[in-house]
PDB file of C-alpha atoms in Angstrom:
ATOM      1  CA  MET A   1     -93.549  92.829   1.229  1.00  0.00           C
ATOM      2  CA  THR A   2     -94.679  94.440   4.489  1.00  0.00           C
ATOM      3  CA  GLN A   3     -94.138  98.185   4.404  1.00  0.00           C
ATOM      4  CA  LEU A   4     -94.267 100.894   6.978  1.00  0.00           C
ATOM      5  CA  PRO A   5     -97.449 102.978   6.526  1.00  0.00           C
ATOM      6  CA  ASN A   6     -96.876 106.402   4.928  1.00  0.00           C
ATOM      7  CA  LEU A   7     -98.064 109.095   7.304  1.00  0.00           C
ATOM      8  CA  ILE A   8     -97.927 112.061   4.913  1.00  0.00           C
ATOM      9  CA  GLN A   9     -98.532 112.160   1.152  1.00  0.00           C
ATOM     10  CA  SER A  10     -96.320 114.247  -1.143  1.00  0.00           C
ATOM     11  CA  ASN A  11     -99.206 116.451  -2.246  1.00  0.00           C
ATOM     12  CA  GLN A  12     -99.798 117.514   1.368  1.00  0.00           C
ATOM     13  CA  LEU A  13     -96.399 119.220   1.568  1.00  0.00           C
ATOM     14  CA  LYS A  14     -96.380 122.979   1.098  1.00  0.00           C
ATOM     15  CA  THR A  15     -94.046 125.309  -0.755  1.00  0.00           C
ATOM     16  CA  GLY A  16     -95.052 128.679   0.722  1.00  0.00           C
ATOM     17  CA  TYR A  17     -91.865 128.926   2.739  1.00  0.00           C
ATOM     18  CA  LEU A  18     -89.761 128.172  -0.338  1.00  0.00           C
ATOM     19  CA  ALA A  19     -91.671 130.789  -2.317  1.00  0.00           C
ATOM     20  CA  GLU A  20     -90.852 133.299   0.406  1.00  0.00           C
ATOM     21  CA  MET A  21     -87.177 132.313   0.316  1.00  0.00           C
ATOM     22  CA  ALA A  22     -87.164 132.745  -3.457  1.00  0.00           C
ATOM     23  CA  ARG A  23     -88.706 136.191  -3.128  1.00  0.00           C
ATOM     24  CA  SER A  24     -86.592 137.509  -0.282  1.00  0.00           C
ATOM     25  CA  LYS A  25     -83.202 135.934  -1.155  1.00  0.00           C
ATOM     26  CA  GLN A  26     -82.170 136.860   2.363  1.00  0.00           C
ATOM     27  CA  HIS A  27     -81.665 133.400   3.785  1.00  0.00           C
ATOM     28  CA  GLN A  28     -78.578 131.366   3.085  1.00  0.00           C
ATOM     29  CA  ALA A  29     -78.820 127.662   2.471  1.00  0.00           C
ATOM     30  CA  THR A  30     -77.051 125.197   4.740  1.00  0.00           C
ATOM     31  CA  VAL A  31     -75.268 122.222   3.227  1.00  0.00           C
ATOM     32  CA  LYS A  32     -74.197 119.354   5.464  1.00  0.00           C
ATOM     33  CA  TYR A  33     -72.648 116.003   4.664  1.00  0.00           C
ATOM     34  CA  ASP A  34     -73.005 113.044   7.002  1.00  0.00           C
ATOM     35  CA  ARG A  35     -70.035 110.851   6.136  1.00  0.00           C
ATOM     36  CA  ASP A  36     -71.138 107.844   8.216  1.00  0.00           C
ATOM     37  CA  PHE A  37     -74.536 107.777   6.559  1.00  0.00           C
ATOM     38  CA  ASP A  38     -73.299 109.111   3.189  1.00  0.00           C
ATOM     39  CA  ALA A  39     -76.100 111.652   3.097  1.00  0.00           C
ATOM     40  CA  LEU A  40     -76.079 115.240   1.898  1.00  0.00           C
ATOM     41  CA  LEU A  41     -78.556 117.658   3.447  1.00  0.00           C
ATOM     42  CA  VAL A  42     -79.414 120.933   1.713  1.00  0.00           C
ATOM     43  CA  PHE A  43     -81.865 123.138   3.572  1.00  0.00           C
ATOM     44  CA  PHE A  44     -82.834 126.527   4.954  1.00  0.00           C
ATOM     45  CA  GLN A  45     -82.067 126.630   8.629  1.00  0.00           C
ATOM     46  CA  THR A  46     -85.106 127.012  10.883  1.00  0.00           C
ATOM     47  CA  GLU A  47     -85.193 127.613  14.615  1.00  0.00           C
ATOM     48  CA  ASN A  48     -86.793 125.286  17.146  1.00  0.00           C
ATOM     49  CA  THR A  49     -88.646 123.194  14.598  1.00  0.00           C
ATOM     50  CA  GLN A  50     -88.873 119.452  14.020  1.00  0.00           C
ATOM     51  CA  ILE A  51     -87.716 118.594  10.519  1.00  0.00           C
ATOM     52  CA  VAL A  52     -89.070 115.436   8.903  1.00  0.00           C
ATOM     53  CA  ALA A  53     -87.741 113.534   5.899  1.00  0.00           C
ATOM     54  CA  HIS A  54     -90.292 112.547   3.250  1.00  0.00           C
ATOM     55  CA  TYR A  55     -88.878 110.046   0.769  1.00  0.00           C
ATOM     56  CA  VAL A  56     -89.750 110.563  -2.877  1.00  0.00           C
ATOM     57  CA  ASP A  57     -87.627 107.571  -3.833  1.00  0.00           C
ATOM     58  CA  ASP A  58     -85.112 105.405  -2.003  1.00  0.00           C
ATOM     59  CA  TYR A  59     -82.393 108.069  -2.191  1.00  0.00           C
ATOM     60  CA  VAL A  60     -84.013 111.491  -2.187  1.00  0.00           C
ATOM     61  CA  ALA A  61     -86.152 112.924   0.582  1.00  0.00           C
ATOM     62  CA  LEU A  62     -87.818 116.290   0.954  1.00  0.00           C
ATOM     63  CA  LEU A  63     -87.216 117.917   4.336  1.00  0.00           C
ATOM     64  CA  TYR A  64     -90.190 119.707   5.855  1.00  0.00           C
ATOM     65  CA  ILE A  65     -91.313 121.337   9.084  1.00  0.00           C
ATOM     66  CA  ALA A  66     -93.494 118.885  11.022  1.00  0.00           C
ATOM     67  CA  GLU A  67     -95.824 121.553  12.431  1.00  0.00           C
ATOM     68  CA  ASN A  68     -96.897 123.146   9.151  1.00  0.00           C
ATOM     69  CA  LEU A  69     -95.682 120.744   6.385  1.00  0.00           C
ATOM     70  CA  GLU A  70     -93.607 123.503   4.766  1.00  0.00           C
ATOM     71  CA  ILE A  71     -90.696 122.180   2.693  1.00  0.00           C
ATOM     72  CA  VAL A  72     -87.319 123.590   3.729  1.00  0.00           C
ATOM     73  CA  GLY A  73     -84.854 121.413   1.824  1.00  0.00           C
ATOM     74  CA  LEU A  74     -83.842 117.956   0.780  1.00  0.00           C
ATOM     75  CA  GLN A  75     -81.730 115.016   1.874  1.00  0.00           C
ATOM     76  CA  ILE A  76     -79.870 112.783  -0.555  1.00  0.00           C
ATOM     77  CA  GLU A  77     -78.724 109.396   0.696  1.00  0.00           C
ATOM     78  CA  ASP A  78     -76.007 107.196  -0.809  1.00  0.00           C
ATOM     79  CA  PHE A  79     -74.704 110.566  -1.982  1.00  0.00           C
ATOM     80  CA  THR A  80     -71.187 109.557  -3.026  1.00  0.00           C
ATOM     81  CA  LEU A  81     -72.215 105.974  -3.825  1.00  0.00           C
ATOM     82  CA  SER A  82     -75.098 106.721  -6.185  1.00  0.00           C
ATOM     83  CA  PHE A  83     -75.916 110.400  -6.643  1.00  0.00           C
ATOM     84  CA  LEU A  84     -72.514 111.798  -7.579  1.00  0.00           C
ATOM     85  CA  PRO A  85     -71.757 109.182 -10.253  1.00  0.00           C
ATOM     86  CA  ALA A  86     -75.048 110.103 -11.894  1.00  0.00           C
ATOM     87  CA  HIS A  87     -74.633 113.884 -11.690  1.00  0.00           C
ATOM     88  CA  GLU A  88     -71.437 115.252 -13.196  1.00  0.00           C
ATOM     89  CA  ASN A  89     -71.929 118.911 -12.228  1.00  0.00           C
ATOM     90  CA  VAL A  90     -72.378 118.085  -8.595  1.00  0.00           C
ATOM     91  CA  ALA A  91     -69.498 115.589  -8.672  1.00  0.00           C
ATOM     92  CA  ARG A  92     -67.219 118.301 -10.054  1.00  0.00           C
ATOM     93  CA  LEU A  93     -68.150 120.693  -7.231  1.00  0.00           C
ATOM     94  CA  TRP A  94     -67.699 117.920  -4.720  1.00  0.00           C
ATOM     95  CA  GLN A  95     -64.171 117.287  -5.964  1.00  0.00           C
ATOM     96  CA  LEU A  96     -63.357 120.962  -5.606  1.00  0.00           C
ATOM     97  CA  ARG A  97     -64.457 121.151  -1.996  1.00  0.00           C
ATOM     98  CA  GLY A  98     -61.046 120.102  -0.664  1.00  0.00           C
ATOM     99  CA  THR A  99     -59.329 123.129  -2.159  1.00  0.00           C
ATOM    100  CA  GLY A 100     -61.296 125.654  -0.145  1.00  0.00           C
ATOM    101  CA  GLU A 101     -60.057 127.011   3.158  1.00  0.00           C
ATOM    102  CA  GLU A 102     -63.411 126.265   4.767  1.00  0.00           C
ATOM    103  CA  VAL A 103     -62.968 122.506   4.510  1.00  0.00           C
ATOM    104  CA  SER A 104     -60.705 120.975   7.098  1.00  0.00           C
ATOM    105  CA  ASP A 105     -62.162 117.538   7.482  1.00  0.00           C
ATOM    106  CA  MET A 106     -63.157 114.905   4.991  1.00  0.00           C
ATOM    107  CA  GLY A 107     -66.004 113.811   7.249  1.00  0.00           C
ATOM    108  CA  ASP A 108     -68.941 115.966   8.188  1.00  0.00           C
ATOM    109  CA  ILE A 109     -68.563 119.052   6.087  1.00  0.00           C
ATOM    110  CA  ILE A 110     -70.241 122.395   6.311  1.00  0.00           C
ATOM    111  CA  PHE A 111     -69.693 124.593   3.309  1.00  0.00           C
ATOM    112  CA  TYR A 112     -69.222 128.292   3.760  1.00  0.00           C
ATOM    113  CA  ALA A 113     -69.257 131.438   1.708  1.00  0.00           C
ATOM    114  CA  GLU A 114     -69.621 131.211  -2.039  1.00  0.00           C
ATOM    115  CA  LYS A 115     -69.571 127.406  -2.145  1.00  0.00           C
ATOM    116  CA  ILE A 116     -72.924 126.979  -0.365  1.00  0.00           C
ATOM    117  CA  PRO A 117     -75.222 128.547  -2.946  1.00  0.00           C
ATOM    118  CA  LYS A 118     -73.554 126.725  -5.833  1.00  0.00           C
ATOM    119  CA  VAL A 119     -73.650 123.291  -4.218  1.00  0.00           C
ATOM    120  CA  ALA A 120     -77.239 123.789  -3.094  1.00  0.00           C
ATOM    121  CA  GLN A 121     -78.251 124.960  -6.554  1.00  0.00           C
ATOM    122  CA  GLU A 122     -76.604 122.072  -8.369  1.00  0.00           C
ATOM    123  CA  VAL A 123     -77.957 119.418  -6.047  1.00  0.00           C
ATOM    124  CA  VAL A 124     -81.465 120.818  -6.210  1.00  0.00           C
ATOM    125  CA  LYS A 125     -81.266 121.184  -9.993  1.00  0.00           C
ATOM    126  CA  ALA A 126     -80.175 117.573 -10.286  1.00  0.00           C
ATOM    127  CA  ALA A 127     -83.051 116.363  -8.102  1.00  0.00           C
ATOM    128  CA  GLU A 128     -85.622 118.743  -9.637  1.00  0.00           C
ATOM    129  CA  GLU A 129     -86.947 116.353 -12.243  1.00  0.00           C
ATOM    130  CA  LEU A 130     -87.628 113.729  -9.619  1.00  0.00           C
ATOM    131  CA  LEU A 131     -89.367 116.189  -7.321  1.00  0.00           C
ATOM    132  CA  GLY A 132     -91.803 117.670  -9.846  1.00  0.00           C
ATOM    133  CA  GLU A 133     -93.534 120.926  -8.946  1.00  0.00           C
ATOM    134  CA  GLN A 134     -92.018 120.940  -5.494  1.00  0.00           C
ATOM    135  CA  GLY A 135     -88.608 120.645  -7.146  1.00  0.00           C
ATOM    136  CA  GLN A 136     -89.295 123.784  -9.172  1.00  0.00           C
ATOM    137  CA  GLU A 137     -90.091 125.690  -5.996  1.00  0.00           C
ATOM    138  CA  LEU A 138     -86.933 124.340  -4.379  1.00  0.00           C
ATOM    139  CA  ALA A 139     -84.859 125.360  -7.388  1.00  0.00           C
ATOM    140  CA  ALA A 140     -86.329 128.866  -7.296  1.00  0.00           C
ATOM    141  CA  ALA A 141     -85.609 129.181  -3.592  1.00  0.00           C
ATOM    142  CA  PHE A 142     -82.023 127.970  -3.822  1.00  0.00           C
ATOM    143  CA  GLY A 143     -81.279 129.589  -7.178  1.00  0.00           C
TER     144      GLY A 143
ATOM    145  CA  MET B   1     -65.453 106.763  24.776  1.00  0.00           C
ATOM    146  CA  ALA B   2     -68.620 107.403  26.762  1.00  0.00           C
ATOM    147  CA  ASN B   3     -71.980 106.150  25.539  1.00  0.00           C
ATOM    148  CA  ILE B   4     -75.230 108.045  25.389  1.00  0.00           C
ATOM    149  CA  PHE B   5     -76.963 104.699  25.852  1.00  0.00           C
ATOM    150  CA  GLU B   6     -76.604 100.937  25.532  1.00  0.00           C
ATOM    151  CA  THR B   7     -79.636  98.832  24.899  1.00  0.00           C
ATOM    152  CA  LYS B   8     -80.933  95.675  23.206  1.00  0.00           C
ATOM    153  CA  ASP B   9     -83.181  95.320  20.212  1.00  0.00           C
ATOM    154  CA  PRO B  10     -86.093  92.808  20.091  1.00  0.00           C
ATOM    155  CA  ARG B  11     -83.679  90.073  18.978  1.00  0.00           C
ATOM    156  CA  GLY B  12     -81.569  90.633  22.112  1.00  0.00           C
ATOM    157  CA  PHE B  13     -78.704  92.153  20.107  1.00  0.00           C
ATOM    158  CA  LYS B  14     -76.753  94.907  21.838  1.00  0.00           C
ATOM    159  CA  VAL B  15     -76.893  98.395  20.335  1.00  0.00           C
ATOM    160  CA  VAL B  16     -74.743 101.288  21.468  1.00  0.00           C
ATOM    161  CA  CYS B  17     -74.955 104.993  20.753  1.00  0.00           C
ATOM    162  CA  SER B  18     -71.694 106.760  21.575  1.00  0.00           C
ATOM    163  CA  GLU B  19     -71.468 110.324  22.784  1.00  0.00           C
ATOM    164  CA  GLU B  20     -69.289 111.184  19.822  1.00  0.00           C
ATOM    165  CA  GLN B  21     -71.766 109.753  17.335  1.00  0.00           C
ATOM    166  CA  TRP B  22     -74.659 111.537  18.996  1.00  0.00           C
ATOM    167  CA  ASN B  23     -72.998 114.940  19.266  1.00  0.00           C
ATOM    168  CA  ASP B  24     -70.661 115.035  16.285  1.00  0.00           C
ATOM    169  CA  HIS B  25     -72.814 113.259  13.722  1.00  0.00           C
ATOM    170  CA  ILE B  26     -76.481 113.012  14.663  1.00  0.00           C
ATOM    171  CA  LEU B  27     -76.923 116.424  16.269  1.00  0.00           C
ATOM    172  CA  ALA B  28     -74.496 118.043  13.831  1.00  0.00           C
ATOM    173  CA  ASN B  29     -76.758 117.049  10.958  1.00  0.00           C
ATOM    174  CA  HIS B  30     -80.132 116.969  12.711  1.00  0.00           C
ATOM    175  CA  SER B  31     -80.088 119.586  15.457  1.00  0.00           C
ATOM    176  CA  ASP B  32     -83.807 119.012  16.028  1.00  0.00           C
ATOM    177  CA  MET B  33     -82.926 115.621  17.541  1.00  0.00           C
ATOM    178  CA  GLU B  34     -81.590 117.356  20.638  1.00  0.00           C
ATOM    179  CA  GLY B  35     -83.162 115.911  23.756  1.00  0.00           C
ATOM    180  CA  LEU B  36     -84.582 112.895  21.908  1.00  0.00           C
ATOM    181  CA  GLU B  37     -82.012 110.314  23.002  1.00  0.00           C
ATOM    182  CA  GLN B  38     -84.650 108.371  24.923  1.00  0.00           C
ATOM    183  CA  LYS B  39     -86.900 108.287  21.828  1.00  0.00           C
ATOM    184  CA  VAL B  40     -84.044 106.837  19.800  1.00  0.00           C
ATOM    185  CA  LYS B  41     -83.415 104.187  22.458  1.00  0.00           C
ATOM    186  CA  GLU B  42     -87.121 103.287  22.532  1.00  0.00           C
ATOM    187  CA  ALA B  43     -87.202 102.948  18.750  1.00  0.00           C
ATOM    188  CA  ILE B  44     -84.473 100.320  18.970  1.00  0.00           C
ATOM    189  CA  GLU B  45     -86.086  98.482  21.890  1.00  0.00           C
ATOM    190  CA  ARG B  46     -89.693  98.577  20.638  1.00  0.00           C
ATOM    191  CA  PRO B  47     -89.893  99.406  16.926  1.00  0.00           C
ATOM    192  CA  THR B  48     -93.431  99.965  15.654  1.00  0.00           C
ATOM    193  CA  MET B  49     -93.457  97.157  13.090  1.00  0.00           C
ATOM    194  CA  GLY B  50     -90.273  95.215  13.578  1.00  0.00           C
ATOM    195  CA  ILE B  51     -86.740  95.486  12.242  1.00  0.00           C
ATOM    196  CA  PHE B  52     -86.033  96.372   8.619  1.00  0.00           C
ATOM    197  CA  GLU B  53     -82.967  95.494   6.611  1.00  0.00           C
ATOM    198  CA  ASP B  54     -81.330  98.292   4.616  1.00  0.00           C
ATOM    199  CA  ALA B  55     -81.771  97.788   0.874  1.00  0.00           C
ATOM    200  CA  ARG B  56     -78.147  98.483  -0.030  1.00  0.00           C
ATOM    201  CA  HIS B  57     -76.138  97.914   3.133  1.00  0.00           C
ATOM    202  CA  SER B  58     -76.603  94.381   4.404  1.00  0.00           C
ATOM    203  CA  ASP B  59     -74.867  95.156   7.717  1.00  0.00           C
ATOM    204  CA  ARG B  60     -77.436  97.824   8.600  1.00  0.00           C
ATOM    205  CA  LYS B  61     -80.801  97.463  10.304  1.00  0.00           C
ATOM    206  CA  ILE B  62     -83.449 100.152  10.460  1.00  0.00           C
ATOM    207  CA  TYR B  63     -85.819 100.777  13.362  1.00  0.00           C
ATOM    208  CA  TYR B  64     -88.905 102.985  13.218  1.00  0.00           C
ATOM    209  CA  ARG B  65     -91.084 104.045  16.126  1.00  0.00           C
ATOM    210  CA  LYS B  66     -94.282 106.025  15.636  1.00  0.00           C
ATOM    211  CA  GLN B  67     -94.424 109.298  17.555  1.00  0.00           C
ATOM    212  CA  PRO B  68     -97.576 111.109  18.783  1.00  0.00           C
ATOM    213  CA  LYS B  69     -97.165 113.577  15.933  1.00  0.00           C
ATOM    214  CA  LYS B  70     -97.282 112.331  12.344  1.00  0.00           C
ATOM    215  CA  PHE B  71     -93.782 110.946  11.995  1.00  0.00           C
ATOM    216  CA  TYR B  72     -91.552 108.093  13.040  1.00  0.00           C
ATOM    217  CA  ILE B  73     -88.180 108.300  14.693  1.00  0.00           C
ATOM    218  CA  LYS B  74     -85.918 106.361  12.321  1.00  0.00           C
ATOM    219  CA  VAL B  75     -82.705 104.838  13.647  1.00  0.00           C
ATOM    220  CA  VAL B  76     -80.023 103.331  11.418  1.00  0.00           C
ATOM    221  CA  VAL B  77     -77.757 100.809  13.150  1.00  0.00           C
ATOM    222  CA  ALA B  78     -74.661  99.114  11.726  1.00  0.00           C
ATOM    223  CA  PHE B  79     -73.969  95.619  13.032  1.00  0.00           C
ATOM    224  CA  GLU B  80     -70.826  93.569  13.401  1.00  0.00           C
ATOM    225  CA  GLY B  81     -72.092  90.137  14.388  1.00  0.00           C
ATOM    226  CA  ASP B  82     -74.683  90.612  17.115  1.00  0.00           C
ATOM    227  CA  SER B  83     -73.394  94.001  18.267  1.00  0.00           C
ATOM    228  CA  GLY B  84     -74.488  97.246  16.705  1.00  0.00           C
ATOM    229  CA  PHE B  85     -73.826 100.963  16.875  1.00  0.00           C
ATOM    230  CA  VAL B  86     -76.084 103.814  15.892  1.00  0.00           C
ATOM    231  CA  ILE B  87     -75.069 105.567  12.686  1.00  0.00           C
ATOM    232  CA  THR B  88     -77.836 108.113  12.496  1.00  0.00           C
ATOM    233  CA  ALA B  89     -81.343 108.938  13.677  1.00  0.00           C
ATOM    234  CA  PHE B  90     -83.924 111.413  12.405  1.00  0.00           C
ATOM    235  CA  PRO B  91     -87.671 111.897  11.958  1.00  0.00           C
ATOM    236  CA  THR B  92     -89.340 110.534   8.842  1.00  0.00           C
ATOM    237  CA  ASP B  93     -92.914 109.930   7.706  1.00  0.00           C
ATOM    238  CA  SER B  94     -92.329 106.726   5.758  1.00  0.00           C
ATOM    239  CA  GLY B  95     -90.034 103.808   5.142  1.00  0.00           C
ATOM    240  CA  LYS B  96     -88.183 103.141   1.903  1.00  0.00           C
ATOM    241  CA  SER B  97     -89.521 100.695  -0.659  1.00  0.00           C
ATOM    242  CA  GLY B  98     -86.299  98.705  -0.768  1.00  0.00           C
ATOM    243  CA  GLU B  99     -86.262  97.961   2.959  1.00  0.00           C
ATOM    244  CA  LYS B 100     -87.345  94.450   3.999  1.00  0.00           C
ATOM    245  CA  LEU B 101     -88.876  93.428   7.297  1.00  0.00           C
ATOM    246  CA  ILE B 102     -86.738  90.691   8.832  1.00  0.00           C
TER     247      ILE B 102
END
């Protein structure tokens, strides 16, 4: 099977930015859901930077800054189709999202206030095993 | 509904990216794609290796085009017959193992 060449290896990605987020606890995570693509994005917002997805399997990708390879979050594809059925805690939070005043549309959703940290934490925790050491840094940053 | 662009892929199939899709979905989720509409169009017209089929969604085709920096612009297009519309686009450094070159 012909495959697209990988341009970056997982062990090249850095976790310094995540370590700083874990230490400072001053940055709030952003959670976005792309309904058309069924993908959940959980990341620390950065200004004027190109963010690249690095797939660790066919559903989970680390998000990193192109210029310095620093990990800033993750992207989970087939989120409602595959990820939620396999992760009860996250599925429970997902079901609760419609009861909050911040959600007005079933499509692209941006979580506000107290929901963001919890969703980010649960998603990262669920993906942590797959992500290895980088997952631990993510969990510390979002925790 | 206005279109950001209309183009054809290497097979001659029409692909459209609507303004709504670009602004309300692609930029809403990937703000760093701002200003890269032409790159997305080029990825569809001249993908680096060819056209890939999505592993789980048989109606979707994936286009990758290598950029000067170390990533590809990835474009996901949903087709109905020989007409497609862009679902999403974002930078990535690899394909997915389940995708097949058609």
